[in-house]
């Protein structure tokens, strides 16, 4: 280093610029560098990399910023109004009803421009929070939503082909928790919700509608709230105090938590200016007046001073915690059984094989089950077919019998007819012969009756036999149709079962 | 030279999110203070930059690095003078922390003495590619740990400066082979070394021929055309692309010229001033590397080259790493076959393409 120093001194007077290492940092840096095996170098001229932060800033400007706020609070406590006031816009929103059965979360994304900074702002509101009669499950949807955003980011990060720089980050960076201005203490629901959220998101509690509380009450209320939070172990977001430029202001703001805010987009004329305020018969509450509300402090802390820190905390602390828990849950560890460093890749491969094996097994199982079911169904169908066949046979037989009986009857009838016609013929001969006999009337009558009877019988038997024939034909046709239909359905059924994919159950 | 300009970044300015209605702000909100926050955070954390110089011995690589960063980067002076030529290519890496106006930069320079010096230079690029891939591997291992560090130390090579010997003719086969392989893995900036042996006309002709060679062999050097974000970037980068490769001269000696003390090389016929645009293009190289495109180099390395490496690595299901420092040189993919395309990810055809269920 001595030659360098010598050269540095020699040409000092001629150098346009000088660069020096601040001596107070040298000892720390040297120790750090000794650990990292690096040397600290003094340059003999202006190199020009002090533009690096500006290059970074330019890239950030081009990329745009992303900020996601979650507002948790009861219906009607003023969440939407506060957000409108914070960002000085009128996000299109309407009053929500008090009668939702469950808590839902509604997210909306907006693009804001201020000078050359593009901000993609996502506001997530809880809808129906605190409205239910039974509030046991109120905070669960909120926790689930936050976890879902982390999960989405984790999925993207674990993909093989990923595009993280293009990814729309939807993780919640800050949660504004709205406390009702009762003036007494935290509600149980508030405590429960904050306790379940504090390890997942940065929480900033705010006292909403603070114009209800008088100044003296407000101070007591704040102290009570903070002591309750501390005693329950809720970790709210502390503004960072490690950087000298903002340490002082952050430290003082930490003492003002929770902020008592008033939100309003209506303007009232005070003096000769239009300011945002709420007008009452007894006075005007000015939103941006430090004496009236802590709104300016909130805006200062949330946006102007700590937005970047909030995003960083979300990414490096909350997200990493979620990721670690999730991966450990899935069975990944960094250290193997013999304390040898296990890589994620190895475990992942092992798990993949496992999953593949299991999938194969399940597929086999399903195939077997499918085959079995097909067999069963086929058996049933065959059985049904057999039954139908038997029935058909039986009916056919019955029908045959009937037919035979009918034939028999017809034969008898015909014989009778023949006999009768013979008799008729002979009786006619006799009639001609016994014209003289007067007792032929009776006989005639008798004969006539006989003839008419025989005719009736004949007609009747003819009709009967015809109808029977027709009936039997119809009956047979019906039977055949039925059996045909049954056969076809059997066939179709078995085909469809063979061709159908895995049955769903 | 170049005033502060918007450095292009390989990130789409189109949001890939649900439709976002633009809103009017009616008053002061204070969003632009976030830029200051970003700056403060960056200054606190410091910057890192890793540069590698590749070229045959005697081309002035070490001197060039010293000239770039205006300090004696190497412990010993002029390695190679009086020392035997190493039998194999060895990579030497040295890290420094330099500070300027409150901005701390951790600079790592990797030199490659012995490159191309052997009789048989076949596969002399393997150690270089191996080193680059090893840095990617190290970063990947850190990234896939369960409990990972807040800030993963970045040792990946952001820029590789390739020194072309001033033959005056065209690129040699060794140059072409190496450049083809290097361009797929890292940002390469070729320079004409020892340009004081060429006259201005010879330089121009040489430059055109080299550009033609690069185009013929589809070698995409930095700034790559496919990463130009918008019209401004394209205009700016076209100007740079027109002058690549820069004809540079390096020196760490100072001489008095016209009453000023300048870096230069003294010869019997005159003093070649390093920082004089009329003499050589060193200033262009310095501005490109440090003043305007440093962040961009890092971005492209992180978003494109590292992601390509990661994709190829995570697809090799049959090679499992046995520990954080295990480097498998053999199955290192012989360069992803596709030059970085508009989607900026290696689109390698895979055998089992139904690996989309890899994300569980």
Tab-separated table of N, CA and C in Angstrom, chain A residues 4 36 38-56 58-59 61-63 65 86-89 109-115 117 119-120 155 157 159-162 165-166 168 242-243 299 303-308 312 316 320 323-324 327 330 332 334 343-346 348-349 352 356, chain B residues 4-7 9-12 15-17 20-33 35 37-44 68-72 75 95-101 103 105 143-148 150 290-292 294-295 299 303 307 310-311 314-315 317 320-322 350 357-358 360:
chain	number	residue	atom	x	y	z
A	4	UNK	N	1.384	2.940	-3.314
A	4	UNK	CA	0.176	3.647	-3.733
A	4	UNK	C	0.078	4.983	-3.046
A	36	UNK	N	-13.464	-11.063	4.644
A	36	UNK	CA	-13.876	-11.425	3.296
A	36	UNK	C	-12.700	-11.532	2.357
A	38	UNK	N	-10.701	-9.279	1.211
A	38	UNK	CA	-10.657	-8.250	0.176
A	38	UNK	C	-9.781	-7.108	0.659
A	39	UNK	N	-9.324	-6.363	-0.286
A	39	UNK	CA	-8.520	-5.210	0.049
A	39	UNK	C	-9.310	-3.962	-0.228
A	40	UNK	N	-8.979	-2.963	0.514
A	40	UNK	CA	-9.593	-1.686	0.225
A	40	UNK	C	-8.618	-0.894	-0.617
A	41	UNK	N	-9.115	-0.277	-1.616
A	41	UNK	CA	-8.259	0.365	-2.593
A	41	UNK	C	-8.536	1.848	-2.603
A	42	UNK	N	-7.485	2.627	-2.699
A	42	UNK	CA	-7.727	4.035	-2.939
A	42	UNK	C	-7.438	4.321	-4.396
A	43	UNK	N	-8.295	5.096	-4.974
A	43	UNK	CA	-8.131	5.350	-6.388
A	43	UNK	C	-7.431	6.661	-6.580
A	44	UNK	N	-6.750	6.746	-7.679
A	44	UNK	CA	-5.981	7.957	-7.915
A	44	UNK	C	-6.691	8.891	-8.876
A	45	UNK	N	-7.878	8.634	-9.166
A	45	UNK	CA	-8.575	9.537	-10.066
A	45	UNK	C	-10.060	9.291	-9.969
A	46	UNK	N	-10.758	10.022	-10.734
A	46	UNK	CA	-12.206	9.891	-10.699
A	46	UNK	C	-12.627	8.791	-11.647
A	47	UNK	N	-13.213	7.756	-11.089
A	47	UNK	CA	-13.626	6.657	-11.950
A	47	UNK	C	-15.029	6.895	-12.469
A	48	UNK	N	-15.899	7.264	-11.578
A	48	UNK	CA	-17.220	7.656	-12.051
A	48	UNK	C	-18.342	6.744	-11.656
A	49	UNK	N	-18.136	5.855	-10.686
A	49	UNK	CA	-19.261	4.985	-10.382
A	49	UNK	C	-20.169	5.552	-9.310
A	50	UNK	N	-19.986	6.820	-8.957
A	50	UNK	CA	-20.948	7.372	-8.009
A	50	UNK	C	-22.295	7.563	-8.658
A	51	UNK	N	-22.352	7.308	-9.957
A	51	UNK	CA	-23.657	7.378	-10.611
A	51	UNK	C	-24.447	6.101	-10.433
A	52	UNK	N	-23.864	5.129	-9.745
A	52	UNK	CA	-24.552	3.847	-9.587
A	52	UNK	C	-25.925	3.959	-8.931
A	53	UNK	N	-26.044	4.679	-7.812
A	53	UNK	CA	-27.386	4.798	-7.246
A	53	UNK	C	-28.368	5.403	-8.230
A	54	UNK	N	-27.889	6.334	-9.037
A	54	UNK	CA	-28.800	6.929	-10.008
A	54	UNK	C	-29.200	5.934	-11.080
A	55	UNK	N	-28.257	5.080	-11.457
A	55	UNK	CA	-28.621	4.046	-12.429
A	55	UNK	C	-29.697	3.149	-11.852
A	56	UNK	N	-29.514	2.824	-10.571
A	56	UNK	CA	-30.504	1.981	-9.913
A	56	UNK	C	-31.858	2.668	-9.863
A	58	UNK	N	-32.964	4.968	-11.822
A	58	UNK	CA	-33.551	5.018	-13.156
A	58	UNK	C	-34.220	3.715	-13.527
A	59	UNK	N	-33.552	2.636	-13.144
A	59	UNK	CA	-34.171	1.350	-13.458
A	59	UNK	C	-35.469	1.171	-12.684
A	61	UNK	N	-37.443	3.501	-11.751
A	61	UNK	CA	-38.470	4.350	-12.364
A	61	UNK	C	-39.064	3.633	-13.558
A	62	UNK	N	-38.190	3.029	-14.342
A	62	UNK	CA	-38.704	2.343	-15.513
A	62	UNK	C	-39.577	1.165	-15.144
A	63	UNK	N	-39.155	0.465	-14.111
A	63	UNK	CA	-39.909	-0.703	-13.709
A	63	UNK	C	-41.216	-0.331	-13.059
A	65	UNK	N	-43.224	0.987	-9.376
A	65	UNK	CA	-43.290	0.455	-8.026
A	65	UNK	C	-44.619	-0.217	-7.790
A	86	UNK	N	-55.582	9.489	1.842
A	86	UNK	CA	-54.135	9.251	1.796
A	86	UNK	C	-53.581	9.485	0.413
A	87	UNK	N	-54.278	8.951	-0.565
A	87	UNK	CA	-53.734	9.033	-1.916
A	87	UNK	C	-54.396	10.125	-2.742
A	88	UNK	N	-55.192	10.925	-2.088
A	88	UNK	CA	-55.715	12.120	-2.724
A	88	UNK	C	-56.456	11.828	-4.017
A	89	UNK	N	-57.146	10.718	-4.047
A	89	UNK	CA	-57.934	10.401	-5.241
A	89	UNK	C	-59.287	9.899	-4.784
A	109	UNK	N	-56.866	-2.828	-7.856
A	109	UNK	CA	-55.557	-2.297	-8.207
A	109	UNK	C	-55.726	-1.003	-8.978
A	110	UNK	N	-54.892	-0.026	-8.649
A	110	UNK	CA	-54.944	1.260	-9.337
A	110	UNK	C	-53.540	1.650	-9.744
A	111	UNK	N	-53.469	2.491	-10.774
A	111	UNK	CA	-52.166	3.019	-11.169
A	111	UNK	C	-52.115	4.489	-10.883
A	112	UNK	N	-51.144	4.874	-10.094
A	112	UNK	CA	-51.010	6.287	-9.763
A	112	UNK	C	-49.724	6.828	-10.362
A	113	UNK	N	-49.782	8.055	-10.793
A	113	UNK	CA	-48.581	8.715	-11.313
A	113	UNK	C	-48.319	9.954	-10.495
A	114	UNK	N	-47.076	10.112	-10.052
A	114	UNK	CA	-46.731	11.413	-9.478
A	114	UNK	C	-45.368	11.769	-10.002
A	115	UNK	N	-45.225	12.888	-10.600
A	115	UNK	CA	-44.064	13.306	-11.406
A	115	UNK	C	-43.650	12.131	-12.280
A	117	UNK	N	-42.897	8.981	-11.191
A	117	UNK	CA	-42.969	7.697	-10.506
A	117	UNK	C	-44.314	7.059	-10.786
A	119	UNK	N	-46.830	4.166	-9.657
A	119	UNK	CA	-47.083	3.292	-8.520
A	119	UNK	C	-48.294	2.441	-8.824
A	120	UNK	N	-48.098	1.135	-8.697
A	120	UNK	CA	-49.242	0.260	-8.868
A	120	UNK	C	-49.742	-0.080	-7.470
A	155	UNK	N	-44.825	-20.155	-5.436
A	155	UNK	CA	-44.991	-21.010	-6.608
A	155	UNK	C	-44.208	-20.456	-7.782
A	157	UNK	N	-41.650	-18.555	-7.659
A	157	UNK	CA	-40.217	-18.623	-7.427
A	157	UNK	C	-39.686	-20.029	-7.620
A	159	UNK	N	-40.841	-22.214	-9.722
A	159	UNK	CA	-40.989	-22.737	-11.072
A	159	UNK	C	-39.632	-22.879	-11.710
A	160	UNK	N	-39.561	-23.745	-12.717
A	160	UNK	CA	-38.302	-23.855	-13.444
A	160	UNK	C	-38.169	-22.681	-14.399
A	161	UNK	N	-39.205	-22.473	-15.180
A	161	UNK	CA	-39.149	-21.314	-16.071
A	161	UNK	C	-39.924	-20.201	-15.408
A	162	UNK	N	-39.228	-19.297	-14.790
A	162	UNK	CA	-39.965	-18.274	-14.072
A	162	UNK	C	-39.631	-16.905	-14.621
A	165	UNK	N	-38.999	-10.939	-12.586
A	165	UNK	CA	-38.941	-9.488	-12.740
A	165	UNK	C	-40.219	-8.965	-13.367
A	166	UNK	N	-40.957	-9.879	-13.974
A	166	UNK	CA	-42.192	-9.501	-14.633
A	166	UNK	C	-43.403	-9.707	-13.751
A	168	UNK	N	-46.255	-9.683	-11.069
A	168	UNK	CA	-46.996	-8.665	-10.346
A	168	UNK	C	-47.064	-9.089	-8.896
A	242	UNK	N	-32.335	2.462	12.020
A	242	UNK	CA	-30.917	2.182	11.871
A	242	UNK	C	-30.217	3.128	10.918
A	243	UNK	N	-30.957	3.843	10.135
A	243	UNK	CA	-30.311	4.772	9.219
A	243	UNK	C	-30.378	6.164	9.802
A	299	UNK	N	-49.358	9.629	6.756
A	299	UNK	CA	-48.966	9.693	5.349
A	299	UNK	C	-47.455	9.763	5.227
A	303	UNK	N	-45.883	6.501	3.386
A	303	UNK	CA	-45.518	6.675	1.978
A	303	UNK	C	-44.157	7.323	1.821
A	304	UNK	N	-43.976	8.454	2.484
A	304	UNK	CA	-42.800	9.245	2.151
A	304	UNK	C	-41.519	8.645	2.716
A	305	UNK	N	-41.611	8.018	3.873
A	305	UNK	CA	-40.359	7.629	4.512
A	305	UNK	C	-40.096	6.134	4.473
A	306	UNK	N	-41.140	5.338	4.590
A	306	UNK	CA	-40.870	3.936	4.861
A	306	UNK	C	-41.475	2.958	3.882
A	307	UNK	N	-41.917	3.437	2.762
A	307	UNK	CA	-42.554	2.503	1.828
A	307	UNK	C	-41.571	1.416	1.415
A	308	UNK	N	-40.362	1.817	1.117
A	308	UNK	CA	-39.383	0.849	0.666
A	308	UNK	C	-39.040	-0.132	1.771
A	312	UNK	N	-39.385	-4.142	1.864
A	312	UNK	CA	-38.240	-5.005	2.136
A	312	UNK	C	-38.532	-5.947	3.288
A	316	UNK	N	-38.103	-9.861	3.004
A	316	UNK	CA	-37.012	-10.570	3.654
A	316	UNK	C	-37.421	-11.204	4.962
A	320	UNK	N	-39.894	-14.809	3.844
A	320	UNK	CA	-38.912	-15.855	4.109
A	320	UNK	C	-39.410	-16.784	5.183
A	323	UNK	N	-41.926	-18.998	3.617
A	323	UNK	CA	-41.280	-19.971	2.724
A	323	UNK	C	-40.628	-21.075	3.517
A	324	UNK	N	-39.958	-20.670	4.596
A	324	UNK	CA	-39.273	-21.676	5.391
A	324	UNK	C	-40.277	-22.642	5.981
A	327	UNK	N	-41.737	-24.941	3.223
A	327	UNK	CA	-40.842	-25.969	2.707
A	327	UNK	C	-40.557	-27.020	3.760
A	330	UNK	N	-43.292	-29.395	3.888
A	330	UNK	CA	-43.274	-30.374	2.812
A	330	UNK	C	-42.185	-31.403	2.990
A	332	UNK	N	-38.731	-30.689	3.387
A	332	UNK	CA	-37.384	-30.353	2.949
A	332	UNK	C	-36.579	-29.846	4.127
A	334	UNK	N	-32.442	-28.455	5.257
A	334	UNK	CA	-31.132	-28.086	4.739
A	334	UNK	C	-30.074	-29.086	5.138
A	343	UNK	N	-29.244	-31.005	-0.206
A	343	UNK	CA	-29.677	-29.917	-1.080
A	343	UNK	C	-31.155	-30.079	-1.398
A	344	UNK	N	-31.732	-28.990	-1.665
A	344	UNK	CA	-33.155	-28.968	-2.012
A	344	UNK	C	-33.400	-29.844	-3.221
A	345	UNK	N	-32.417	-29.822	-4.104
A	345	UNK	CA	-32.562	-30.564	-5.347
A	345	UNK	C	-32.722	-32.044	-5.058
A	346	UNK	N	-31.848	-32.540	-4.190
A	346	UNK	CA	-31.893	-33.964	-3.871
A	346	UNK	C	-33.245	-34.358	-3.295
A	348	UNK	N	-35.925	-32.819	-3.429
A	348	UNK	CA	-36.982	-32.607	-4.394
A	348	UNK	C	-37.059	-33.777	-5.344
A	349	UNK	N	-35.891	-34.252	-5.789
A	349	UNK	CA	-35.875	-35.379	-6.698
A	349	UNK	C	-36.471	-36.601	-6.032
A	352	UNK	N	-40.013	-36.300	-5.849
A	352	UNK	CA	-40.650	-36.435	-7.159
A	352	UNK	C	-40.802	-37.893	-7.514
A	356	UNK	N	-44.177	-39.850	-8.181
A	356	UNK	CA	-44.403	-40.597	-9.414
A	356	UNK	C	-44.826	-42.015	-9.101
B	4	UNK	N	-25.849	11.138	-17.477
B	4	UNK	CA	-26.659	10.113	-16.821
B	4	UNK	C	-27.859	9.779	-17.704
B	5	UNK	N	-28.016	8.536	-17.950
B	5	UNK	CA	-29.134	8.179	-18.814
B	5	UNK	C	-29.924	7.067	-18.169
B	6	UNK	N	-31.100	6.887	-18.659
B	6	UNK	CA	-31.921	5.804	-18.142
B	6	UNK	C	-31.329	4.500	-18.611
B	7	UNK	N	-30.884	3.683	-17.695
B	7	UNK	CA	-30.312	2.408	-18.130
B	7	UNK	C	-31.438	1.446	-18.462
B	9	UNK	N	-33.503	-1.899	-18.867
B	9	UNK	CA	-33.538	-3.085	-18.029
B	9	UNK	C	-34.400	-4.138	-18.705
B	10	UNK	N	-34.000	-5.376	-18.617
B	10	UNK	CA	-34.772	-6.441	-19.267
B	10	UNK	C	-36.026	-6.781	-18.498
B	11	UNK	N	-36.800	-5.792	-18.216
B	11	UNK	CA	-38.054	-6.086	-17.546
B	11	UNK	C	-39.135	-5.340	-18.289
B	12	UNK	N	-40.223	-5.997	-18.463
B	12	UNK	CA	-41.278	-5.375	-19.242
B	12	UNK	C	-41.936	-4.286	-18.428
B	15	UNK	N	-47.513	-4.109	-17.044
B	15	UNK	CA	-47.836	-4.905	-15.847
B	15	UNK	C	-48.514	-6.200	-16.253
B	16	UNK	N	-48.112	-7.264	-15.611
B	16	UNK	CA	-48.747	-8.540	-15.928
B	16	UNK	C	-49.828	-8.809	-14.893
B	17	UNK	N	-50.660	-7.854	-14.655
B	17	UNK	CA	-51.616	-7.948	-13.561
B	17	UNK	C	-53.002	-7.589	-14.095
B	20	UNK	N	-55.659	-2.179	-14.651
B	20	UNK	CA	-55.484	-1.163	-13.614
B	20	UNK	C	-55.954	0.161	-14.159
B	21	UNK	N	-57.057	0.646	-13.661
B	21	UNK	CA	-57.518	1.944	-14.140
B	21	UNK	C	-56.616	3.039	-13.604
B	22	UNK	N	-56.128	3.908	-14.452
B	22	UNK	CA	-55.277	5.000	-13.954
B	22	UNK	C	-56.124	5.994	-13.187
B	23	UNK	N	-55.573	6.492	-12.098
B	23	UNK	CA	-56.331	7.396	-11.251
B	23	UNK	C	-55.654	8.745	-11.207
B	24	UNK	N	-56.461	9.751	-11.051
B	24	UNK	CA	-55.936	11.103	-10.968
B	24	UNK	C	-55.633	11.431	-9.523
B	25	UNK	N	-54.490	12.016	-9.309
B	25	UNK	CA	-54.172	12.472	-7.961
B	25	UNK	C	-54.480	13.951	-7.896
B	26	UNK	N	-55.209	14.343	-6.864
B	26	UNK	CA	-55.637	15.733	-6.812
B	26	UNK	C	-54.689	16.617	-6.036
B	27	UNK	N	-53.732	16.053	-5.395
B	27	UNK	CA	-52.882	16.921	-4.582
B	27	UNK	C	-51.581	16.229	-4.272
B	28	UNK	N	-50.989	16.634	-3.203
B	28	UNK	CA	-49.691	16.077	-2.859
B	28	UNK	C	-49.880	14.757	-2.121
B	29	UNK	N	-49.161	13.752	-2.569
B	29	UNK	CA	-49.193	12.486	-1.831
B	29	UNK	C	-47.813	12.159	-1.297
B	30	UNK	N	-46.824	12.327	-2.127
B	30	UNK	CA	-45.474	12.058	-1.644
B	30	UNK	C	-44.907	10.741	-2.135
B	31	UNK	N	-45.461	10.242	-3.240
B	31	UNK	CA	-44.983	8.948	-3.719
B	31	UNK	C	-43.551	9.053	-4.200
B	32	UNK	N	-43.165	10.193	-4.743
B	32	UNK	CA	-41.841	10.256	-5.349
B	32	UNK	C	-40.738	10.216	-4.313
B	33	UNK	N	-41.067	10.342	-3.046
B	33	UNK	CA	-40.018	10.200	-2.041
B	33	UNK	C	-39.484	8.789	-1.975
B	35	UNK	N	-38.157	7.255	-4.238
B	35	UNK	CA	-36.885	7.186	-4.952
B	35	UNK	C	-35.726	7.452	-4.000
B	37	UNK	N	-35.769	6.885	-0.878
B	37	UNK	CA	-35.619	5.727	0.000
B	37	UNK	C	-34.795	4.651	-0.684
B	38	UNK	N	-35.077	4.457	-1.973
B	38	UNK	CA	-34.334	3.438	-2.718
B	38	UNK	C	-32.850	3.776	-2.724
B	39	UNK	N	-32.581	5.046	-2.947
B	39	UNK	CA	-31.188	5.465	-3.022
B	39	UNK	C	-30.472	5.252	-1.696
B	40	UNK	N	-31.140	5.654	-0.616
B	40	UNK	CA	-30.496	5.510	0.695
B	40	UNK	C	-30.196	4.051	0.975
B	41	UNK	N	-31.198	3.221	0.662
B	41	UNK	CA	-31.006	1.799	0.935
B	41	UNK	C	-29.850	1.250	0.120
B	42	UNK	N	-29.753	1.679	-1.151
B	42	UNK	CA	-28.695	1.156	-2.012
B	42	UNK	C	-27.326	1.605	-1.512
B	43	UNK	N	-27.250	2.864	-1.110
B	43	UNK	CA	-25.965	3.342	-0.653
B	43	UNK	C	-25.533	2.603	0.606
B	44	UNK	N	-26.503	2.290	1.442
B	44	UNK	CA	-26.148	1.599	2.678
B	44	UNK	C	-25.634	0.202	2.368
B	68	UNK	N	-8.818	1.182	-15.798
B	68	UNK	CA	-10.254	1.393	-15.624
B	68	UNK	C	-10.570	1.899	-14.223
B	69	UNK	N	-9.970	1.247	-13.246
B	69	UNK	CA	-10.333	1.594	-11.892
B	69	UNK	C	-9.303	2.447	-11.207
B	70	UNK	N	-8.402	2.955	-11.998
B	70	UNK	CA	-7.437	3.951	-11.566
B	70	UNK	C	-6.720	3.524	-10.296
B	71	UNK	N	-6.388	2.258	-10.204
B	71	UNK	CA	-5.652	1.829	-9.017
B	71	UNK	C	-4.945	0.538	-9.342
B	72	UNK	N	-3.968	0.212	-8.514
B	72	UNK	CA	-3.229	-1.008	-8.760
B	72	UNK	C	-4.045	-2.185	-8.279
B	75	UNK	N	-1.578	-7.272	-7.146
B	75	UNK	CA	-0.547	-7.047	-6.127
B	75	UNK	C	0.821	-6.900	-6.769
B	95	UNK	N	-10.417	-9.350	-5.121
B	95	UNK	CA	-11.575	-8.524	-4.760
B	95	UNK	C	-11.111	-7.272	-4.056
B	96	UNK	N	-11.707	-6.150	-4.425
B	96	UNK	CA	-11.391	-4.893	-3.763
B	96	UNK	C	-12.664	-4.172	-3.420
B	97	UNK	N	-12.564	-3.338	-2.418
B	97	UNK	CA	-13.688	-2.452	-2.122
B	97	UNK	C	-13.219	-1.040	-2.410
B	98	UNK	N	-13.877	-0.399	-3.322
B	98	UNK	CA	-13.499	0.978	-3.599
B	98	UNK	C	-14.690	1.874	-3.309
B	99	UNK	N	-14.367	3.088	-2.969
B	99	UNK	CA	-15.433	3.994	-2.582
B	99	UNK	C	-15.239	5.333	-3.264
B	100	UNK	N	-16.353	5.869	-3.697
B	100	UNK	CA	-16.296	7.171	-4.330
B	100	UNK	C	-17.536	7.928	-3.931
B	101	UNK	N	-17.349	9.045	-3.270
B	101	UNK	CA	-18.454	9.929	-2.887
B	101	UNK	C	-19.536	9.167	-2.141
B	103	UNK	N	-20.304	6.117	-2.239
B	103	UNK	CA	-20.811	4.907	-2.880
B	103	UNK	C	-19.740	3.838	-2.779
B	105	UNK	N	-18.254	0.236	-3.653
B	105	UNK	CA	-18.356	-0.772	-4.707
B	105	UNK	C	-17.399	-1.901	-4.398
B	143	UNK	N	-29.672	-19.795	-3.195
B	143	UNK	CA	-31.049	-19.369	-3.371
B	143	UNK	C	-32.039	-20.455	-2.997
B	144	UNK	N	-31.618	-21.727	-3.125
B	144	UNK	CA	-32.606	-22.751	-2.844
B	144	UNK	C	-32.472	-23.317	-1.440
B	145	UNK	N	-31.698	-22.682	-0.619
B	145	UNK	CA	-31.663	-23.091	0.780
B	145	UNK	C	-33.002	-22.786	1.420
B	146	UNK	N	-33.258	-23.499	2.508
B	146	UNK	CA	-34.501	-23.212	3.225
B	146	UNK	C	-34.349	-21.908	3.993
B	147	UNK	N	-33.292	-21.850	4.794
B	147	UNK	CA	-33.034	-20.600	5.515
B	147	UNK	C	-31.970	-19.870	4.742
B	148	UNK	N	-32.379	-18.858	4.011
B	148	UNK	CA	-31.351	-18.215	3.233
B	148	UNK	C	-31.016	-16.858	3.796
B	150	UNK	N	-30.135	-12.899	4.066
B	150	UNK	CA	-30.900	-11.729	3.659
B	150	UNK	C	-30.428	-11.228	2.307
B	290	UNK	N	-18.921	1.403	-16.588
B	290	UNK	CA	-19.074	1.916	-15.234
B	290	UNK	C	-20.137	2.987	-15.125
B	291	UNK	N	-20.089	3.942	-16.017
B	291	UNK	CA	-20.917	5.108	-15.741
B	291	UNK	C	-22.341	4.953	-16.195
B	292	UNK	N	-22.578	4.153	-17.222
B	292	UNK	CA	-23.953	4.133	-17.701
B	292	UNK	C	-24.594	2.758	-17.696
B	294	UNK	N	-23.628	-0.167	-15.965
B	294	UNK	CA	-23.256	-1.151	-14.953
B	294	UNK	C	-24.482	-1.855	-14.402
B	295	UNK	N	-25.493	-1.076	-14.063
B	295	UNK	CA	-26.701	-1.695	-13.507
B	295	UNK	C	-27.359	-2.607	-14.532
B	299	UNK	N	-28.346	-6.483	-14.306
B	299	UNK	CA	-29.721	-6.934	-14.503
B	299	UNK	C	-29.797	-8.059	-15.504
B	303	UNK	N	-31.288	-11.588	-14.665
B	303	UNK	CA	-32.597	-11.960	-15.190
B	303	UNK	C	-32.526	-12.913	-16.357
B	307	UNK	N	-31.038	-17.049	-15.090
B	307	UNK	CA	-32.272	-17.817	-15.235
B	307	UNK	C	-32.083	-18.940	-16.243
B	310	UNK	N	-30.280	-21.609	-14.536
B	310	UNK	CA	-31.145	-22.279	-13.551
B	310	UNK	C	-32.091	-23.253	-14.226
B	311	UNK	N	-32.669	-22.832	-15.354
B	311	UNK	CA	-33.590	-23.722	-16.061
B	311	UNK	C	-32.869	-24.993	-16.473
B	314	UNK	N	-31.993	-27.143	-13.334
B	314	UNK	CA	-33.088	-27.820	-12.645
B	314	UNK	C	-33.735	-28.876	-13.513
B	315	UNK	N	-33.416	-28.873	-14.803
B	315	UNK	CA	-33.973	-29.908	-15.666
B	315	UNK	C	-33.117	-31.142	-15.718
B	317	UNK	N	-32.379	-33.898	-14.249
B	317	UNK	CA	-32.851	-34.609	-13.069
B	317	UNK	C	-31.922	-35.742	-12.689
B	320	UNK	N	-27.448	-34.910	-9.450
B	320	UNK	CA	-27.816	-34.229	-8.214
B	320	UNK	C	-26.570	-33.645	-7.581
B	321	UNK	N	-26.643	-32.446	-7.113
B	321	UNK	CA	-25.457	-31.866	-6.486
B	321	UNK	C	-25.211	-32.510	-5.143
B	322	UNK	N	-23.976	-32.674	-4.829
B	322	UNK	CA	-23.656	-33.339	-3.574
B	322	UNK	C	-23.252	-32.361	-2.506
B	350	UNK	N	-37.339	-30.278	-24.333
B	350	UNK	CA	-37.075	-31.290	-23.338
B	350	UNK	C	-37.772	-32.575	-23.708
B	357	UNK	N	-45.678	-30.062	-14.122
B	357	UNK	CA	-46.154	-30.240	-12.757
B	357	UNK	C	-44.997	-30.169	-11.793
B	358	UNK	N	-43.875	-29.603	-12.243
B	358	UNK	CA	-42.737	-29.494	-11.341
B	358	UNK	C	-43.028	-28.519	-10.233
B	360	UNK	N	-45.088	-27.548	-7.382
B	360	UNK	CA	-46.054	-28.336	-6.629
B	360	UNK	C	-46.866	-27.417	-5.772
